[in-house]
Structure formats: structure tokens, C-alpha cells
Amino acid sequence: MRAKFGLVFVFTMFLPPPPAVANVLALDDALRATYVACVGIDEELTDLKKMAGINTAITAVGTAVNVGATVVGISKEQVDKEIDELITKLRTAEKKRYETGAPELSNEEKQKILDAMGTGVATAQDTELSQLQDKSKKLGNWRTGLLATGAATNVAGTIIAAKNKVDADLDTQINSCKESIANLRTSIMQARINGEDVAEAQSIASACGDFELVDISKINKRGKGAMISSGVGAAMGLAGTITSAAANSNTIRSQKTDDGLRTDKEKNLNTASNVLAGASAAASATATVFNATQIKAIKQVAEVASKCTGVLK
């Protein structure tokens, strides 16, 4: 007898411990805990998706106006080149006329012609040149206005993107939901052993179980990407607005070379404005992509949450 008892004792030492049945929630308690933890997540995600949609629209507008600013800036550059070419043509013609009539002109008349050449009086006398200068001025103002609008949309996009993320409370709730589903599955196994009906609980575990597969980090990563891109676009847009306004100011435009043409300073400011407009457009477009992909990431989690809430209610 002692030998048999010893063999049984040794054998049972190698058996796994019995399940901690006392730690398993009753099925009704597990269902109640799942309801408390999981219901409401879909509503939070709906708000996130709505804001991401709004931000996508805002940054898309920012992209459009910054592209517009770039196009307008390029058009202005072309008009400015036409102005320089026309001024050169007028000055050449004026110089030839002066040289042809020089022997018959008094010194005072010669000086008037020279003064006219220096002050650009020919510009005021030439309708085409006057129209081109007016067009250049208007295009410069449009570019400045579009850049300012683009900067404003990017500032708004930065603010929205910074706030539109899964916060600590929602993250905690989703993790609690995942934990409750794991506990529910354990309770279902025990209830089935006890001979209880687990059909409803099984459908809930199945519907809500997809929470274990979702990756909410994608939502915040793409939101951060949108925030950074919008921030870059805002900075570029603001710098472009200031540069464009300076380039189109009367102070800069009135400064001319000895030949009556644009100074390098004016040319460089206009080029910088166009470059900044293009950079702001690119940043806005990148932010739009991040916002659109954030919507997709939110939607994937929201579909799981909606399905889960549907079976719980």
C-alpha cells in the first residue's frame, strides 16, 4: 500500500495545477464587464474621424491656394521679364532718337531727354508698359493674399492635427476592452464546462475580438505627421507672405538699375516668394495625405468598435 501511495504521489507532482476556477468571472459578470469597457469607443472614434475629415478639407484648400500662389508668382515673373524687355526696347529707341537729333537740340533739351531716360518717363508715356506694370502689381498682391490664406489654413491644420489623436483615456478604455474580452473567453470556456448556454456570449466575443488585432498607434503617428507637415507649411507660408509683400512694395519696385530695370534685390525677393509658395504647397499636400490616411486608420478601428457595440446593445 505504501508503495502504491508513493507512486501516486510522485505521479501527481508532475501534473499541471488545476485551473484557478475561483479567479474566473461568472459569465454574466464577464458580459457586464465587457459592456462597460467596450461600449462608447465607437462614439469617440466617430469624433476623431470627423475632425480628420475636416482637417483633410482644410489642408486640401491650403494646397490649392499655395499652388495658386506659385502659379501667380510664375506669371508675375513672366510679366516682369516683359517689362524689362520693353523698357530696354524703349530706352534703346529713345537713345537712337536722341543721337539722331542731338546736333539740333539745345543743351537744355538734351538734359531733359537724359532726365527722361533716367527717371523712366517713357514708361508713363507708353500704354503697354503701364498696363504691364499694373498687371505685375496686381499679380504680386494676389500672390501675397494667397500665401497668407495658405498660411492660415496650415495654422488651423496644425492645431486640429495636434488635438486629433487617441488620448490617454481612450487608449486606456480600448486596452480595458481587450482585457475584458480575454476574460470573457475564459468565462465562456468555464460556462461551457458547467453546461451553460454560451451562444450569446460567444457572438459577443467573436464580434469584439477584433479589437485585439487593431493598431491604434497608426492613428497618432499619422496625426503627428499631419501636424508636422502643416506646421512646416504654415512657417513657409508666413515667410512667403512677408517676402512677397516686400517684393511687391513700392519701395522695392521703385528701385531700378542704371538702365531702368529691376534690381537683383527685387528679382531675388520674387524668386524666394515663389519658392516658398511651392514649398508650402508641398507641405500642405503632405499634410493632406497624412490626414487622409489617418481617416483610414480611424475607420478600421471604428468599424470594429461599431460591430462590438452593436452586439453588446
PDB file of C-alpha atoms in Angstrom:
ATOM      1  CA  MET A   1       0.000   0.000   0.000  1.00  0.00           C
ATOM      2  CA  ARG A   2       2.778   2.392   0.882  1.00  0.00           C
ATOM      3  CA  ALA A   3       4.475   1.717  -2.465  1.00  0.00           C
ATOM      4  CA  LYS A   4       1.250   2.439  -4.370  1.00  0.00           C
ATOM      5  CA  PHE A   5       0.686   5.621  -2.394  1.00  0.00           C
ATOM      6  CA  GLY A   6       4.195   6.758  -3.170  1.00  0.00           C
ATOM      7  CA  LEU A   7       3.748   6.145  -6.894  1.00  0.00           C
ATOM      8  CA  VAL A   8       0.500   8.130  -6.939  1.00  0.00           C
ATOM      9  CA  PHE A   9       2.161  10.992  -5.044  1.00  0.00           C
ATOM     10  CA  VAL A  10       5.101  11.107  -7.455  1.00  0.00           C
ATOM     11  CA  PHE A  11       2.788  10.954 -10.472  1.00  0.00           C
ATOM     12  CA  THR A  12       0.579  13.816  -9.291  1.00  0.00           C
ATOM     13  CA  MET A  13       3.606  16.020  -8.719  1.00  0.00           C
ATOM     14  CA  PHE A  14       4.132  16.187 -12.488  1.00  0.00           C
ATOM     15  CA  LEU A  15       0.535  17.023 -13.341  1.00  0.00           C
ATOM     16  CA  PRO A  16      -0.310  20.699 -14.231  1.00  0.00           C
ATOM     17  CA  PRO A  17      -2.089  22.622 -11.482  1.00  0.00           C
ATOM     18  CA  PRO A  18      -5.883  22.748 -11.696  1.00  0.00           C
ATOM     19  CA  PRO A  19      -7.339  25.883 -13.303  1.00  0.00           C
ATOM     20  CA  ALA A  20      -7.935  28.740 -10.929  1.00  0.00           C
ATOM     21  CA  VAL A  21     -11.680  28.462 -11.225  1.00  0.00           C
ATOM     22  CA  ALA A  22     -12.143  30.866  -8.361  1.00  0.00           C
ATOM     23  CA  ASN A  23     -10.497  33.639 -10.456  1.00  0.00           C
ATOM     24  CA  VAL A  24     -12.771  33.107 -13.456  1.00  0.00           C
ATOM     25  CA  LEU A  25     -15.666  35.556 -13.629  1.00  0.00           C
ATOM     26  CA  ALA A  26     -19.170  34.223 -13.867  1.00  0.00           C
ATOM     27  CA  LEU A  27     -20.458  34.526 -17.431  1.00  0.00           C
ATOM     28  CA  ASP A  28     -22.947  37.280 -16.593  1.00  0.00           C
ATOM     29  CA  ASP A  29     -20.267  39.246 -14.755  1.00  0.00           C
ATOM     30  CA  ALA A  30     -17.858  38.865 -17.666  1.00  0.00           C
ATOM     31  CA  LEU A  31     -20.524  40.070 -20.095  1.00  0.00           C
ATOM     32  CA  ARG A  32     -21.296  43.050 -17.886  1.00  0.00           C
ATOM     33  CA  ALA A  33     -17.602  43.959 -17.645  1.00  0.00           C
ATOM     34  CA  THR A  34     -17.250  43.719 -21.425  1.00  0.00           C
ATOM     35  CA  TYR A  35     -20.220  46.043 -21.911  1.00  0.00           C
ATOM     36  CA  VAL A  36     -18.822  48.638 -19.506  1.00  0.00           C
ATOM     37  CA  ALA A  37     -15.348  48.522 -21.061  1.00  0.00           C
ATOM     38  CA  CYS A  38     -16.257  48.431 -24.748  1.00  0.00           C
ATOM     39  CA  VAL A  39     -19.423  50.478 -25.235  1.00  0.00           C
ATOM     40  CA  GLY A  40     -18.775  54.100 -26.202  1.00  0.00           C
ATOM     41  CA  ILE A  41     -15.476  53.594 -28.015  1.00  0.00           C
ATOM     42  CA  ASP A  42     -17.193  53.911 -31.393  1.00  0.00           C
ATOM     43  CA  GLU A  43     -18.563  57.343 -30.469  1.00  0.00           C
ATOM     44  CA  GLU A  44     -15.103  58.618 -29.536  1.00  0.00           C
ATOM     45  CA  LEU A  45     -13.677  57.318 -32.804  1.00  0.00           C
ATOM     46  CA  THR A  46     -16.512  58.908 -34.789  1.00  0.00           C
ATOM     47  CA  ASP A  47     -15.468  62.320 -33.464  1.00  0.00           C
ATOM     48  CA  LEU A  48     -11.835  61.621 -34.387  1.00  0.00           C
ATOM     49  CA  LYS A  49     -12.833  60.589 -37.902  1.00  0.00           C
ATOM     50  CA  LYS A  50     -14.989  63.698 -38.330  1.00  0.00           C
ATOM     51  CA  MET A  51     -12.168  66.022 -37.282  1.00  0.00           C
ATOM     52  CA  ALA A  52      -9.701  64.215 -39.529  1.00  0.00           C
ATOM     53  CA  GLY A  53     -12.121  64.728 -42.408  1.00  0.00           C
ATOM     54  CA  ILE A  54     -12.408  68.433 -41.636  1.00  0.00           C
ATOM     55  CA  ASN A  55      -8.634  68.726 -41.463  1.00  0.00           C
ATOM     56  CA  THR A  56      -8.243  66.922 -44.779  1.00  0.00           C
ATOM     57  CA  ALA A  57     -10.525  69.504 -46.376  1.00  0.00           C
ATOM     58  CA  ILE A  58      -8.643  72.383 -44.735  1.00  0.00           C
ATOM     59  CA  THR A  59      -5.212  71.195 -45.823  1.00  0.00           C
ATOM     60  CA  ALA A  60      -6.555  70.459 -49.325  1.00  0.00           C
ATOM     61  CA  VAL A  61      -7.656  74.101 -49.531  1.00  0.00           C
ATOM     62  CA  GLY A  62      -4.218  75.101 -48.277  1.00  0.00           C
ATOM     63  CA  THR A  63      -2.620  73.029 -51.014  1.00  0.00           C
ATOM     64  CA  ALA A  64      -4.831  74.601 -53.677  1.00  0.00           C
ATOM     65  CA  VAL A  65      -4.205  78.214 -52.634  1.00  0.00           C
ATOM     66  CA  ASN A  66      -0.462  77.653 -52.308  1.00  0.00           C
ATOM     67  CA  VAL A  67      -0.353  76.061 -55.746  1.00  0.00           C
ATOM     68  CA  GLY A  68      -2.311  79.099 -56.915  1.00  0.00           C
ATOM     69  CA  ALA A  69       0.252  81.402 -55.283  1.00  0.00           C
ATOM     70  CA  THR A  70       3.034  79.551 -57.071  1.00  0.00           C
ATOM     71  CA  VAL A  71       1.289  79.826 -60.447  1.00  0.00           C
ATOM     72  CA  VAL A  72       0.542  83.514 -59.902  1.00  0.00           C
ATOM     73  CA  GLY A  73       4.147  84.102 -58.863  1.00  0.00           C
ATOM     74  CA  ILE A  74       5.428  82.438 -62.022  1.00  0.00           C
ATOM     75  CA  SER A  75       3.017  84.542 -64.091  1.00  0.00           C
ATOM     76  CA  LYS A  76       4.276  87.679 -62.352  1.00  0.00           C
ATOM     77  CA  GLU A  77       7.863  86.728 -63.124  1.00  0.00           C
ATOM     78  CA  GLN A  78       6.976  86.419 -66.802  1.00  0.00           C
ATOM     79  CA  VAL A  79       5.260  89.823 -66.791  1.00  0.00           C
ATOM     80  CA  ASP A  80       8.260  91.390 -65.035  1.00  0.00           C
ATOM     81  CA  LYS A  81      10.557  89.995 -67.725  1.00  0.00           C
ATOM     82  CA  GLU A  82       8.299  91.515 -70.384  1.00  0.00           C
ATOM     83  CA  ILE A  83       8.530  94.848 -68.564  1.00  0.00           C
ATOM     84  CA  ASP A  84      12.320  94.705 -68.526  1.00  0.00           C
ATOM     85  CA  GLU A  85      12.394  93.804 -72.211  1.00  0.00           C
ATOM     86  CA  LEU A  86      10.017  96.638 -73.093  1.00  0.00           C
ATOM     87  CA  ILE A  87      11.963  99.170 -71.006  1.00  0.00           C
ATOM     88  CA  THR A  88      15.167  98.105 -72.738  1.00  0.00           C
ATOM     89  CA  LYS A  89      13.463  98.477 -76.105  1.00  0.00           C
ATOM     90  CA  LEU A  90      12.081 101.922 -75.228  1.00  0.00           C
ATOM     91  CA  ARG A  91      15.388 103.163 -73.873  1.00  0.00           C
ATOM     92  CA  THR A  92      17.197 101.939 -76.978  1.00  0.00           C
ATOM     93  CA  ALA A  93      14.695 103.730 -79.220  1.00  0.00           C
ATOM     94  CA  GLU A  94      14.902 106.886 -77.093  1.00  0.00           C
ATOM     95  CA  LYS A  95      18.682 106.796 -77.221  1.00  0.00           C
ATOM     96  CA  LYS A  96      18.660 106.468 -81.010  1.00  0.00           C
ATOM     97  CA  ARG A  97      16.195 109.337 -81.307  1.00  0.00           C
ATOM     98  CA  TYR A  98      18.369 111.448 -79.080  1.00  0.00           C
ATOM     99  CA  GLU A  99      21.527 110.592 -81.029  1.00  0.00           C
ATOM    100  CA  THR A 100      19.808 111.374 -84.328  1.00  0.00           C
ATOM    101  CA  GLY A 101      18.508 114.742 -83.161  1.00  0.00           C
ATOM    102  CA  ALA A 102      21.429 115.677 -80.943  1.00  0.00           C
ATOM    103  CA  PRO A 103      23.078 118.231 -83.265  1.00  0.00           C
ATOM    104  CA  GLU A 104      19.835 120.236 -83.498  1.00  0.00           C
ATOM    105  CA  LEU A 105      18.957 120.165 -79.752  1.00  0.00           C
ATOM    106  CA  SER A 106      19.963 122.675 -77.147  1.00  0.00           C
ATOM    107  CA  ASN A 107      21.823 121.587 -74.058  1.00  0.00           C
ATOM    108  CA  GLU A 108      18.663 122.094 -72.004  1.00  0.00           C
ATOM    109  CA  GLU A 109      16.661 119.849 -74.315  1.00  0.00           C
ATOM    110  CA  LYS A 110      19.381 117.238 -74.262  1.00  0.00           C
ATOM    111  CA  GLN A 111      19.296 117.266 -70.466  1.00  0.00           C
ATOM    112  CA  LYS A 112      15.515 116.811 -70.448  1.00  0.00           C
ATOM    113  CA  ILE A 113      15.881 113.750 -72.638  1.00  0.00           C
ATOM    114  CA  LEU A 114      18.617 112.362 -70.415  1.00  0.00           C
ATOM    115  CA  ASP A 115      16.482 113.017 -67.332  1.00  0.00           C
ATOM    116  CA  ALA A 116      13.579 111.249 -69.011  1.00  0.00           C
ATOM    117  CA  MET A 117      15.786 108.263 -69.718  1.00  0.00           C
ATOM    118  CA  GLY A 118      16.916 108.169 -66.083  1.00  0.00           C
ATOM    119  CA  THR A 119      13.502 108.579 -64.467  1.00  0.00           C
ATOM    120  CA  GLY A 120      11.627 106.288 -66.800  1.00  0.00           C
ATOM    121  CA  VAL A 121       9.282 108.974 -68.140  1.00  0.00           C
ATOM    122  CA  ALA A 122       8.945 106.805 -71.228  1.00  0.00           C
ATOM    123  CA  THR A 123       7.142 104.284 -69.062  1.00  0.00           C
ATOM    124  CA  ALA A 124       4.358 106.736 -68.273  1.00  0.00           C
ATOM    125  CA  GLN A 125       4.064 107.621 -71.943  1.00  0.00           C
ATOM    126  CA  ASP A 126       3.759 104.046 -73.080  1.00  0.00           C
ATOM    127  CA  THR A 127       0.333 102.475 -72.545  1.00  0.00           C
ATOM    128  CA  GLU A 128       1.542  98.908 -72.947  1.00  0.00           C
ATOM    129  CA  LEU A 129       4.259  99.337 -70.358  1.00  0.00           C
ATOM    130  CA  SER A 130       1.879 100.989 -67.923  1.00  0.00           C
ATOM    131  CA  GLN A 131      -0.566  98.108 -68.302  1.00  0.00           C
ATOM    132  CA  LEU A 132       2.164  95.552 -67.736  1.00  0.00           C
ATOM    133  CA  GLN A 133       3.310  97.296 -64.564  1.00  0.00           C
ATOM    134  CA  ASP A 134      -0.267  97.408 -63.255  1.00  0.00           C
ATOM    135  CA  LYS A 135      -0.643  93.709 -64.033  1.00  0.00           C
ATOM    136  CA  SER A 136       2.613  92.905 -62.235  1.00  0.00           C
ATOM    137  CA  LYS A 137       1.471  94.826 -59.177  1.00  0.00           C
ATOM    138  CA  LYS A 138      -1.897  93.036 -59.099  1.00  0.00           C
ATOM    139  CA  LEU A 139      -0.287  89.617 -59.522  1.00  0.00           C
ATOM    140  CA  GLY A 140       2.077  90.403 -56.665  1.00  0.00           C
ATOM    141  CA  ASN A 141      -0.849  91.338 -54.430  1.00  0.00           C
ATOM    142  CA  TRP A 142      -2.694  88.163 -55.381  1.00  0.00           C
ATOM    143  CA  ARG A 143       0.322  86.047 -54.595  1.00  0.00           C
ATOM    144  CA  THR A 144       0.684  87.704 -51.194  1.00  0.00           C
ATOM    145  CA  GLY A 145      -3.002  87.169 -50.422  1.00  0.00           C
ATOM    146  CA  LEU A 146      -2.938  83.525 -51.473  1.00  0.00           C
ATOM    147  CA  LEU A 147       0.184  82.870 -49.415  1.00  0.00           C
ATOM    148  CA  ALA A 148      -1.460  84.467 -46.378  1.00  0.00           C
ATOM    149  CA  THR A 149      -4.561  82.298 -46.873  1.00  0.00           C
ATOM    150  CA  GLY A 150      -2.421  79.189 -47.236  1.00  0.00           C
ATOM    151  CA  ALA A 151      -0.520  80.043 -44.071  1.00  0.00           C
ATOM    152  CA  ALA A 152      -3.800  80.491 -42.175  1.00  0.00           C
ATOM    153  CA  THR A 153      -5.144  77.111 -43.326  1.00  0.00           C
ATOM    154  CA  ASN A 154      -1.913  75.404 -42.318  1.00  0.00           C
ATOM    155  CA  VAL A 155      -2.037  77.005 -38.872  1.00  0.00           C
ATOM    156  CA  ALA A 156      -5.584  75.680 -38.471  1.00  0.00           C
ATOM    157  CA  GLY A 157      -4.461  72.261 -39.744  1.00  0.00           C
ATOM    158  CA  THR A 158      -1.617  72.189 -37.226  1.00  0.00           C
ATOM    159  CA  ILE A 159      -3.951  72.947 -34.318  1.00  0.00           C
ATOM    160  CA  ILE A 160      -6.533  70.347 -35.345  1.00  0.00           C
ATOM    161  CA  ALA A 161      -3.939  67.639 -36.026  1.00  0.00           C
ATOM    162  CA  ALA A 162      -2.299  68.254 -32.634  1.00  0.00           C
ATOM    163  CA  LYS A 163      -5.608  67.612 -30.867  1.00  0.00           C
ATOM    164  CA  ASN A 164      -6.980  64.871 -33.109  1.00  0.00           C
ATOM    165  CA  LYS A 165      -5.412  61.796 -31.555  1.00  0.00           C
ATOM    166  CA  VAL A 166      -6.171  58.859 -29.303  1.00  0.00           C
ATOM    167  CA  ASP A 167      -5.717  60.364 -25.859  1.00  0.00           C
ATOM    168  CA  ALA A 168      -4.748  58.518 -22.677  1.00  0.00           C
ATOM    169  CA  ASP A 169      -8.381  57.964 -21.628  1.00  0.00           C
ATOM    170  CA  LEU A 170      -9.426  56.387 -24.917  1.00  0.00           C
ATOM    171  CA  ASP A 171      -6.244  54.316 -25.043  1.00  0.00           C
ATOM    172  CA  THR A 172      -6.977  53.042 -21.539  1.00  0.00           C
ATOM    173  CA  GLN A 173     -10.566  52.214 -22.478  1.00  0.00           C
ATOM    174  CA  ILE A 174      -9.507  50.256 -25.551  1.00  0.00           C
ATOM    175  CA  ASN A 175      -6.964  48.290 -23.530  1.00  0.00           C
ATOM    176  CA  SER A 176      -9.610  47.618 -20.863  1.00  0.00           C
ATOM    177  CA  CYS A 177     -11.933  46.396 -23.598  1.00  0.00           C
ATOM    178  CA  LYS A 178      -9.275  43.995 -24.877  1.00  0.00           C
ATOM    179  CA  GLU A 179      -8.706  42.686 -21.349  1.00  0.00           C
ATOM    180  CA  SER A 180     -12.417  42.209 -20.743  1.00  0.00           C
ATOM    181  CA  ILE A 181     -12.744  40.226 -23.977  1.00  0.00           C
ATOM    182  CA  ALA A 182      -9.897  37.933 -22.895  1.00  0.00           C
ATOM    183  CA  ASN A 183     -11.649  37.415 -19.554  1.00  0.00           C
ATOM    184  CA  LEU A 184     -14.934  36.773 -21.359  1.00  0.00           C
ATOM    185  CA  ARG A 185     -13.371  33.998 -23.392  1.00  0.00           C
ATOM    186  CA  THR A 186     -12.111  32.350 -20.211  1.00  0.00           C
ATOM    187  CA  SER A 187     -15.580  32.645 -18.671  1.00  0.00           C
ATOM    188  CA  ILE A 188     -17.142  31.119 -21.790  1.00  0.00           C
ATOM    189  CA  MET A 189     -14.858  28.081 -21.501  1.00  0.00           C
ATOM    190  CA  GLN A 190     -15.801  27.603 -17.859  1.00  0.00           C
ATOM    191  CA  ALA A 191     -19.514  28.161 -18.546  1.00  0.00           C
ATOM    192  CA  ARG A 192     -19.432  25.575 -21.325  1.00  0.00           C
ATOM    193  CA  ILE A 193     -17.901  23.078 -18.906  1.00  0.00           C
ATOM    194  CA  ASN A 194     -20.679  23.908 -16.477  1.00  0.00           C
ATOM    195  CA  GLY A 195     -23.265  23.211 -19.165  1.00  0.00           C
ATOM    196  CA  GLU A 196     -24.441  26.840 -19.531  1.00  0.00           C
ATOM    197  CA  ASP A 197     -25.714  28.399 -22.765  1.00  0.00           C
ATOM    198  CA  VAL A 198     -22.811  30.412 -24.217  1.00  0.00           C
ATOM    199  CA  ALA A 199     -24.202  31.246 -27.675  1.00  0.00           C
ATOM    200  CA  GLU A 200     -24.795  34.942 -26.971  1.00  0.00           C
ATOM    201  CA  ALA A 201     -21.508  35.355 -25.129  1.00  0.00           C
ATOM    202  CA  GLN A 202     -19.675  33.616 -27.955  1.00  0.00           C
ATOM    203  CA  SER A 203     -21.120  36.013 -30.555  1.00  0.00           C
ATOM    204  CA  ILE A 204     -20.036  38.978 -28.426  1.00  0.00           C
ATOM    205  CA  ALA A 205     -16.528  37.604 -28.000  1.00  0.00           C
ATOM    206  CA  SER A 206     -16.328  36.979 -31.727  1.00  0.00           C
ATOM    207  CA  ALA A 207     -17.553  40.460 -32.700  1.00  0.00           C
ATOM    208  CA  CYS A 208     -15.437  42.313 -30.152  1.00  0.00           C
ATOM    209  CA  GLY A 209     -12.408  40.065 -30.506  1.00  0.00           C
ATOM    210  CA  ASP A 210     -11.138  42.064 -33.491  1.00  0.00           C
ATOM    211  CA  PHE A 211     -10.066  44.753 -31.015  1.00  0.00           C
ATOM    212  CA  GLU A 212      -7.073  42.534 -30.322  1.00  0.00           C
ATOM    213  CA  LEU A 213      -5.959  42.991 -33.955  1.00  0.00           C
ATOM    214  CA  VAL A 214      -6.275  46.789 -34.288  1.00  0.00           C
ATOM    215  CA  ASP A 215      -3.259  49.087 -34.104  1.00  0.00           C
ATOM    216  CA  ILE A 216      -4.307  52.431 -32.678  1.00  0.00           C
ATOM    217  CA  SER A 217      -0.722  53.736 -32.804  1.00  0.00           C
ATOM    218  CA  LYS A 218      -1.226  54.361 -36.540  1.00  0.00           C
ATOM    219  CA  ILE A 219      -3.854  56.984 -35.724  1.00  0.00           C
ATOM    220  CA  ASN A 220      -1.484  59.041 -33.599  1.00  0.00           C
ATOM    221  CA  LYS A 221       1.512  58.558 -35.902  1.00  0.00           C
ATOM    222  CA  ARG A 222      -0.377  59.869 -38.904  1.00  0.00           C
ATOM    223  CA  GLY A 223      -1.861  62.678 -36.860  1.00  0.00           C
ATOM    224  CA  LYS A 224       1.647  63.669 -35.801  1.00  0.00           C
ATOM    225  CA  GLY A 225       2.784  63.564 -39.415  1.00  0.00           C
ATOM    226  CA  ALA A 226      -0.091  65.859 -40.403  1.00  0.00           C
ATOM    227  CA  MET A 227       0.735  68.233 -37.557  1.00  0.00           C
ATOM    228  CA  ILE A 228       4.414  68.479 -38.532  1.00  0.00           C
ATOM    229  CA  SER A 229       3.633  68.926 -42.234  1.00  0.00           C
ATOM    230  CA  SER A 230       1.025  71.602 -41.550  1.00  0.00           C
ATOM    231  CA  GLY A 231       3.453  73.344 -39.219  1.00  0.00           C
ATOM    232  CA  VAL A 232       6.104  73.412 -41.945  1.00  0.00           C
ATOM    233  CA  GLY A 233       3.519  74.675 -44.424  1.00  0.00           C
ATOM    234  CA  ALA A 234       2.462  77.426 -42.019  1.00  0.00           C
ATOM    235  CA  ALA A 235       6.055  78.557 -41.480  1.00  0.00           C
ATOM    236  CA  MET A 236       6.795  78.546 -45.208  1.00  0.00           C
ATOM    237  CA  GLY A 237       3.539  80.333 -45.975  1.00  0.00           C
ATOM    238  CA  LEU A 238       4.179  83.039 -43.404  1.00  0.00           C
ATOM    239  CA  ALA A 239       7.722  83.599 -44.670  1.00  0.00           C
ATOM    240  CA  GLY A 240       6.418  83.665 -48.242  1.00  0.00           C
ATOM    241  CA  THR A 241       3.732  86.198 -47.345  1.00  0.00           C
ATOM    242  CA  ILE A 242       6.281  88.551 -45.789  1.00  0.00           C
ATOM    243  CA  THR A 243       8.712  88.103 -48.684  1.00  0.00           C
ATOM    244  CA  SER A 244       6.023  88.576 -51.323  1.00  0.00           C
ATOM    245  CA  ALA A 245       4.702  91.726 -49.651  1.00  0.00           C
ATOM    246  CA  ALA A 246       8.229  93.140 -49.517  1.00  0.00           C
ATOM    247  CA  ALA A 247       8.933  92.257 -53.154  1.00  0.00           C
ATOM    248  CA  ASN A 248       5.737  93.956 -54.290  1.00  0.00           C
ATOM    249  CA  SER A 249       6.119  97.055 -52.135  1.00  0.00           C
ATOM    250  CA  ASN A 250       6.503 100.445 -53.820  1.00  0.00           C
ATOM    251  CA  THR A 251       9.840 100.885 -52.046  1.00  0.00           C
ATOM    252  CA  ILE A 252      11.361  97.814 -53.706  1.00  0.00           C
ATOM    253  CA  ARG A 253       9.618  98.263 -57.066  1.00  0.00           C
ATOM    254  CA  SER A 254      10.795 101.859 -57.351  1.00  0.00           C
ATOM    255  CA  GLN A 255      14.430 100.828 -57.017  1.00  0.00           C
ATOM    256  CA  LYS A 256      15.906 100.453 -60.510  1.00  0.00           C
ATOM    257  CA  THR A 257      19.279  99.800 -62.077  1.00  0.00           C
ATOM    258  CA  ASP A 258      21.032 102.462 -64.139  1.00  0.00           C
ATOM    259  CA  ASP A 259      19.257 101.023 -67.170  1.00  0.00           C
ATOM    260  CA  GLY A 260      15.840 101.396 -65.503  1.00  0.00           C
ATOM    261  CA  LEU A 261      15.422  97.642 -64.945  1.00  0.00           C
ATOM    262  CA  ARG A 262      14.586  95.595 -61.858  1.00  0.00           C
ATOM    263  CA  THR A 263      17.287  95.297 -59.239  1.00  0.00           C
ATOM    264  CA  ASP A 264      18.684  91.940 -58.157  1.00  0.00           C
ATOM    265  CA  LYS A 265      17.050  92.531 -54.792  1.00  0.00           C
ATOM    266  CA  GLU A 266      13.578  92.660 -56.332  1.00  0.00           C
ATOM    267  CA  LYS A 267      14.283  89.620 -58.501  1.00  0.00           C
ATOM    268  CA  ASN A 268      15.608  87.614 -55.552  1.00  0.00           C
ATOM    269  CA  LEU A 269      12.635  88.507 -53.353  1.00  0.00           C
ATOM    270  CA  ASN A 270      10.190  87.444 -56.047  1.00  0.00           C
ATOM    271  CA  THR A 271      12.084  84.186 -56.640  1.00  0.00           C
ATOM    272  CA  ALA A 272      12.146  83.468 -52.907  1.00  0.00           C
ATOM    273  CA  SER A 273       8.397  84.137 -52.694  1.00  0.00           C
ATOM    274  CA  ASN A 274       7.702  81.648 -55.478  1.00  0.00           C
ATOM    275  CA  VAL A 275       9.958  79.017 -53.922  1.00  0.00           C
ATOM    276  CA  LEU A 276       8.293  79.437 -50.523  1.00  0.00           C
ATOM    277  CA  ALA A 277       4.858  79.201 -52.132  1.00  0.00           C
ATOM    278  CA  GLY A 278       5.855  75.924 -53.779  1.00  0.00           C
ATOM    279  CA  ALA A 279       7.328  74.571 -50.553  1.00  0.00           C
ATOM    280  CA  SER A 280       4.191  75.496 -48.631  1.00  0.00           C
ATOM    281  CA  ALA A 281       2.054  73.782 -51.273  1.00  0.00           C
ATOM    282  CA  ALA A 282       4.155  70.608 -50.972  1.00  0.00           C
ATOM    283  CA  ALA A 283       3.891  70.636 -47.172  1.00  0.00           C
ATOM    284  CA  SER A 284       0.120  71.152 -47.359  1.00  0.00           C
ATOM    285  CA  ALA A 285      -0.198  68.272 -49.803  1.00  0.00           C
ATOM    286  CA  THR A 286       1.805  66.029 -47.468  1.00  0.00           C
ATOM    287  CA  ALA A 287      -0.435  67.016 -44.551  1.00  0.00           C
ATOM    288  CA  THR A 288      -3.488  66.190 -46.672  1.00  0.00           C
ATOM    289  CA  VAL A 289      -2.111  62.710 -47.338  1.00  0.00           C
ATOM    290  CA  PHE A 290      -1.430  62.146 -43.634  1.00  0.00           C
ATOM    291  CA  ASN A 291      -4.950  63.294 -42.746  1.00  0.00           C
ATOM    292  CA  ALA A 292      -6.490  61.029 -45.376  1.00  0.00           C
ATOM    293  CA  THR A 293      -4.517  58.008 -44.160  1.00  0.00           C
ATOM    294  CA  GLN A 294      -5.427  58.881 -40.578  1.00  0.00           C
ATOM    295  CA  ILE A 295      -9.091  58.710 -41.556  1.00  0.00           C
ATOM    296  CA  LYS A 296      -8.459  55.223 -42.955  1.00  0.00           C
ATOM    297  CA  ALA A 297      -6.724  54.127 -39.734  1.00  0.00           C
ATOM    298  CA  ILE A 298      -9.535  55.538 -37.591  1.00  0.00           C
ATOM    299  CA  LYS A 299     -12.146  53.932 -39.817  1.00  0.00           C
ATOM    300  CA  GLN A 300     -10.577  50.482 -39.393  1.00  0.00           C
ATOM    301  CA  VAL A 301     -10.775  50.733 -35.600  1.00  0.00           C
ATOM    302  CA  ALA A 302     -14.213  52.393 -35.716  1.00  0.00           C
ATOM    303  CA  GLU A 303     -15.651  49.501 -37.741  1.00  0.00           C
ATOM    304  CA  VAL A 304     -14.523  47.063 -35.051  1.00  0.00           C
ATOM    305  CA  ALA A 305     -15.909  49.305 -32.305  1.00  0.00           C
ATOM    306  CA  SER A 306     -19.213  49.723 -34.098  1.00  0.00           C
ATOM    307  CA  LYS A 307     -19.613  45.983 -34.627  1.00  0.00           C
ATOM    308  CA  CYS A 308     -18.751  45.319 -31.000  1.00  0.00           C
ATOM    309  CA  THR A 309     -21.178  47.942 -29.677  1.00  0.00           C
ATOM    310  CA  GLY A 310     -23.864  46.584 -31.970  1.00  0.00           C
ATOM    311  CA  VAL A 311     -23.817  43.092 -30.428  1.00  0.00           C
ATOM    312  CA  LEU A 312     -23.470  44.439 -26.879  1.00  0.00           C
ATOM    313  CA  LYS A 313     -26.556  46.610 -27.195  1.00  0.00           C
TER     314      LYS A 313
END
